[in-house]
Amino acid sequence: MFDGWSVNILFRELLEFYGAKREGRPAVLPELRNSYRDFAVWQRKILENGQGEAQLEFWRKTLAGVPELLSLPLDRPRQDTHGFSGASESQIILADTTARLKGIARNTGTTLYMVLLAAFKVMLFRFVGQRDILVGTPVAGRTREAWEDIIGLFINTVVVRHKISPGETFQQLLAAVKHQSLQAIEHQDVPFDRVVDALKVPRHAGFNPLYQTLFAWQNVPLSRLSLRDLQLTP
C-alpha cells in the first residue's frame, strides 16, 4: 500500500529496470538513506515523546467543541453505514479564471490552495448555513527530505476549522484560512485516528468523524515518462 506521491517513484524505477533490461546493463537506482521502516519507527517515537503530546494538545484546543455533523443538503436520506456507490463530476477552470485566482493569492500573500479552500468554505456555508465549518485536507506527510524518494503510505489527513463571522470579508476569511492551514501542516505528524481518539469524538458507521467533506489539492501531478519506444501518460 502506498500513496499518490509514490506513483512517480514507482514508475521511474520501473522505467529504469525496463531500460536496463533492453540495453543489457544493470539497473541503477538512487541509494536510499532511509526506508519506510525508519519512518514508522520515527512516527512511533513521535507518538511516545513530548512532541507527539504537544501536537495532540494543539488538536484538542483547535477542535474542541466541534459540531458532530456538517448538515449538507442531501438528495436522499443518509445511510446508517458507509457504502461504495457514488458518482463524480468534472469541471475545467479556464486559464483566465486561474490567472485571476493566482493574482488574488499573490496580492494577499497566500497560495492558490488557500484561495480555493477559502472559496470552498464559503460555498459550504451557503449550502448549510452553518458557521462552524470543518474541512479535511490530505497532507503528504513527508516532512523530512530523506523520505521524498521512498515508496510508502506517508499521507495523513488534517482538519482545517473556521467559524465564519457575520460581516466577515473574503480577505479576512482568507487570512484566517492561511493561518489555520499553516498551523495544521505544522502539526501533521500525529495520525488522524490518534486525533479522533484524543478528542473522544463519537464514531458512527454512517459518516466520518470530525469532517464530512474533503478538499484534496493535487499539486504533484503524475510525470510524463518516456523511454525510447515506451511512453507513459496519466
Coordinates of C-alpha atoms in Angstrom, one line a residue:
M1 CA 0.0 0.0 0.0
F2 CA 1.4 3.4 -0.9
D3 CA 0.2 7.0 -1.6
G4 CA 0.0 9.1 -4.7
W5 CA 3.4 10.7 -4.2
S6 CA 4.8 7.1 -4.5
V7 CA 3.4 6.6 -8.0
N8 CA 6.0 8.7 -9.7
I9 CA 8.8 7.0 -7.8
L10 CA 7.4 3.6 -8.8
F11 CA 7.2 4.4 -12.5
R12 CA 10.7 6.0 -12.5
E13 CA 12.1 2.8 -11.1
L14 CA 10.1 0.6 -13.4
L15 CA 11.4 2.5 -16.4
E16 CA 14.9 2.2 -15.2
F17 CA 14.6 -1.6 -14.9
Y18 CA 12.9 -1.7 -18.3
G19 CA 15.7 0.3 -19.9
A20 CA 18.4 -1.7 -18.2
K21 CA 16.8 -4.9 -19.5
R22 CA 16.6 -3.7 -23.0
E23 CA 20.2 -2.4 -23.0
G24 CA 21.7 -5.3 -21.2
R25 CA 23.1 -3.4 -18.3
P26 CA 22.5 -3.3 -14.5
A27 CA 19.7 -1.1 -13.3
V28 CA 21.0 2.0 -11.4
L29 CA 18.7 3.4 -8.7
P30 CA 19.5 6.2 -6.3
E31 CA 20.8 5.0 -2.9
L32 CA 18.2 5.4 -0.2
R33 CA 19.3 6.8 3.1
N34 CA 16.2 5.6 4.8
S35 CA 13.4 3.1 4.4
Y36 CA 9.7 3.2 5.2
R37 CA 10.5 1.2 8.3
D38 CA 12.7 4.1 9.5
F39 CA 9.7 6.4 9.0
A40 CA 7.4 4.0 11.0
V41 CA 10.0 3.9 13.9
W42 CA 10.3 7.7 13.8
Q43 CA 6.5 8.1 13.9
R44 CA 6.2 5.8 16.9
K45 CA 8.8 7.7 18.8
I46 CA 6.9 11.0 18.0
L47 CA 3.8 9.5 19.5
E48 CA 5.6 8.3 22.6
N49 CA 7.5 11.5 23.4
G50 CA 6.6 15.1 24.3
Q51 CA 6.5 16.2 20.7
G52 CA 3.5 14.0 19.9
E53 CA 1.7 15.0 23.1
A54 CA 2.3 18.7 22.2
Q55 CA 0.7 18.2 18.8
L56 CA -2.2 16.3 20.3
E57 CA -2.8 19.2 22.7
F58 CA -2.9 21.6 19.8
W59 CA -5.6 19.5 18.1
R60 CA -7.6 19.2 21.4
K61 CA -7.7 23.0 21.7
T62 CA -8.2 23.7 18.0
L63 CA -11.1 21.1 17.6
A64 CA -12.7 21.5 21.0
G65 CA -16.5 21.6 20.8
V66 CA -16.8 20.9 17.1
P67 CA -20.2 20.1 15.7
E68 CA -20.7 16.4 15.2
L69 CA -22.0 16.7 11.6
L70 CA -21.9 19.1 8.7
S71 CA -25.6 19.3 7.7
L72 CA -25.2 19.1 4.0
P73 CA -28.4 19.2 2.0
L74 CA -28.7 15.6 0.7
D75 CA -30.9 14.3 -2.1
R76 CA -31.7 11.1 -0.2
P77 CA -31.6 10.0 3.5
R78 CA -28.2 9.5 5.0
Q79 CA -27.5 5.7 5.3
D80 CA -26.6 4.1 8.6
T81 CA -23.4 2.7 7.2
H82 CA -20.9 3.7 4.5
G83 CA -21.4 2.4 1.0
F84 CA -19.2 2.4 -2.1
S85 CA -21.7 3.7 -4.6
G86 CA -21.2 7.2 -5.9
A87 CA -20.5 9.5 -8.8
S88 CA -18.1 12.1 -10.0
E89 CA -18.4 15.4 -11.7
S90 CA -15.6 17.2 -13.6
Q91 CA -15.2 20.9 -14.3
I92 CA -12.3 22.6 -16.0
I93 CA -11.4 26.1 -14.7
L94 CA -10.4 28.3 -17.6
A95 CA -7.0 29.8 -17.9
D96 CA -8.1 33.4 -17.3
T97 CA -10.0 32.5 -14.2
T98 CA -7.0 30.6 -12.9
A99 CA -4.8 33.6 -13.6
R100 CA -7.2 35.9 -11.6
L101 CA -7.2 33.3 -8.7
K102 CA -3.4 33.3 -8.7
G103 CA -3.5 37.1 -8.7
I104 CA -5.6 37.0 -5.5
A105 CA -3.1 34.6 -3.9
R106 CA -0.2 36.8 -4.9
N107 CA -1.7 40.0 -3.7
T108 CA -2.7 38.5 -0.3
G109 CA 0.4 36.6 0.4
T110 CA -1.3 33.3 0.2
T111 CA -1.3 30.3 -2.1
L112 CA -3.7 29.1 -4.8
Y113 CA -4.6 26.2 -2.5
M114 CA -5.6 28.6 0.3
V115 CA -7.7 30.8 -2.0
L116 CA -9.6 27.8 -3.3
L117 CA -10.0 26.3 0.2
A118 CA -11.5 29.6 1.4
A119 CA -13.9 29.7 -1.5
F120 CA -14.8 26.1 -0.8
K121 CA -15.7 27.0 2.8
V122 CA -17.8 29.9 1.6
M123 CA -19.7 27.5 -0.7
L124 CA -20.3 25.1 2.2
F125 CA -21.5 27.9 4.4
R126 CA -24.0 29.0 1.7
F127 CA -25.3 25.4 1.4
V128 CA -25.6 24.6 5.1
G129 CA -25.9 27.9 6.8
Q130 CA -23.6 26.5 9.5
R131 CA -20.9 29.0 10.7
D132 CA -18.5 26.4 12.2
I133 CA -17.0 24.7 9.1
L134 CA -14.6 21.8 9.3
V135 CA -12.9 20.5 6.2
G136 CA -10.4 17.6 6.0
T137 CA -7.4 18.0 3.7
P138 CA -4.7 15.4 2.9
V139 CA -1.1 16.3 3.6
A140 CA 1.9 14.4 2.1
G141 CA 3.4 13.6 5.5
R142 CA 6.9 13.7 4.0
T143 CA 8.3 16.2 6.4
R144 CA 11.9 15.0 6.0
E145 CA 13.9 15.3 2.8
A146 CA 15.2 11.7 3.3
W147 CA 11.6 10.4 2.8
E148 CA 10.9 12.0 -0.6
D149 CA 12.2 9.1 -2.6
I150 CA 10.7 6.3 -0.5
I151 CA 7.6 4.3 -1.6
G152 CA 5.1 4.0 1.2
L153 CA 1.9 5.3 2.8
F154 CA 3.1 8.6 4.3
I155 CA -0.2 10.5 3.6
N156 CA -2.2 11.9 6.6
T157 CA -5.3 14.0 6.9
V158 CA -5.6 17.2 8.9
V159 CA -8.7 19.3 9.7
V160 CA -8.9 23.0 8.9
R161 CA -11.6 24.7 11.0
H162 CA -13.1 28.2 10.8
K163 CA -16.0 29.9 12.4
I164 CA -17.4 32.3 9.8
S165 CA -18.4 35.6 11.4
P166 CA -21.2 37.9 10.4
G167 CA -19.9 40.6 8.1
E168 CA -16.6 38.9 7.5
T169 CA -15.0 39.8 4.2
F170 CA -13.4 37.2 1.9
Q171 CA -10.0 38.8 2.6
Q172 CA -10.5 38.3 6.3
L173 CA -11.6 34.7 5.8
L174 CA -8.6 34.0 3.5
A175 CA -6.2 35.4 6.1
A176 CA -7.8 33.1 8.7
V177 CA -7.6 30.1 6.4
K178 CA -4.0 30.8 5.7
H179 CA -3.2 30.8 9.5
Q180 CA -5.2 27.7 10.1
S181 CA -3.7 25.8 7.2
L182 CA -0.2 26.6 8.2
Q183 CA -0.9 25.6 11.8
A184 CA -2.5 22.3 10.6
I185 CA 0.5 21.5 8.4
E186 CA 2.9 22.3 11.3
H187 CA 1.0 19.7 13.5
Q188 CA 0.6 17.0 10.8
D189 CA 2.8 14.3 12.4
V190 CA 0.1 12.8 14.5
P191 CA -2.1 10.3 12.6
F192 CA -5.7 11.3 12.1
D193 CA -7.1 8.3 14.1
R194 CA -5.0 9.4 17.1
V195 CA -6.5 12.9 16.9
V196 CA -10.0 11.4 16.9
D197 CA -9.1 9.2 19.9
A198 CA -7.6 12.2 21.8
L199 CA -10.8 14.2 21.2
K200 CA -13.0 11.3 22.3
V201 CA -15.3 12.1 19.3
P202 CA -18.1 9.6 18.9
R203 CA -17.7 7.3 15.9
H204 CA -20.6 6.4 13.6
A205 CA -20.7 3.9 10.8
G206 CA -22.6 6.3 8.6
F207 CA -20.2 9.3 8.4
N208 CA -16.6 10.3 9.1
P209 CA -15.6 11.8 12.5
L210 CA -14.7 15.5 12.6
Y211 CA -15.3 16.2 8.9
Q212 CA -17.6 15.0 6.2
T213 CA -16.1 17.0 3.3
L214 CA -12.5 16.6 2.0
F215 CA -10.6 19.2 0.0
A216 CA -7.7 17.5 -1.9
W217 CA -5.1 19.6 -3.6
Q218 CA -3.2 17.6 -6.2
N219 CA -0.1 19.6 -6.7
V220 CA 2.3 16.7 -7.5
P221 CA 0.9 15.6 -10.9
L222 CA 2.0 12.3 -12.5
S223 CA 5.0 13.0 -14.7
R224 CA 5.0 12.2 -18.4
L225 CA 7.6 9.5 -18.6
S226 CA 9.2 8.0 -21.8
L227 CA 11.9 5.6 -22.7
R228 CA 12.6 5.2 -26.5
D229 CA 9.6 3.2 -27.8
L230 CA 7.8 3.2 -24.4
Q231 CA 5.7 6.2 -23.2
L232 CA 3.5 6.5 -20.1
T233 CA 1.0 9.3 -19.7
P234 CA -1.6 9.8 -16.9

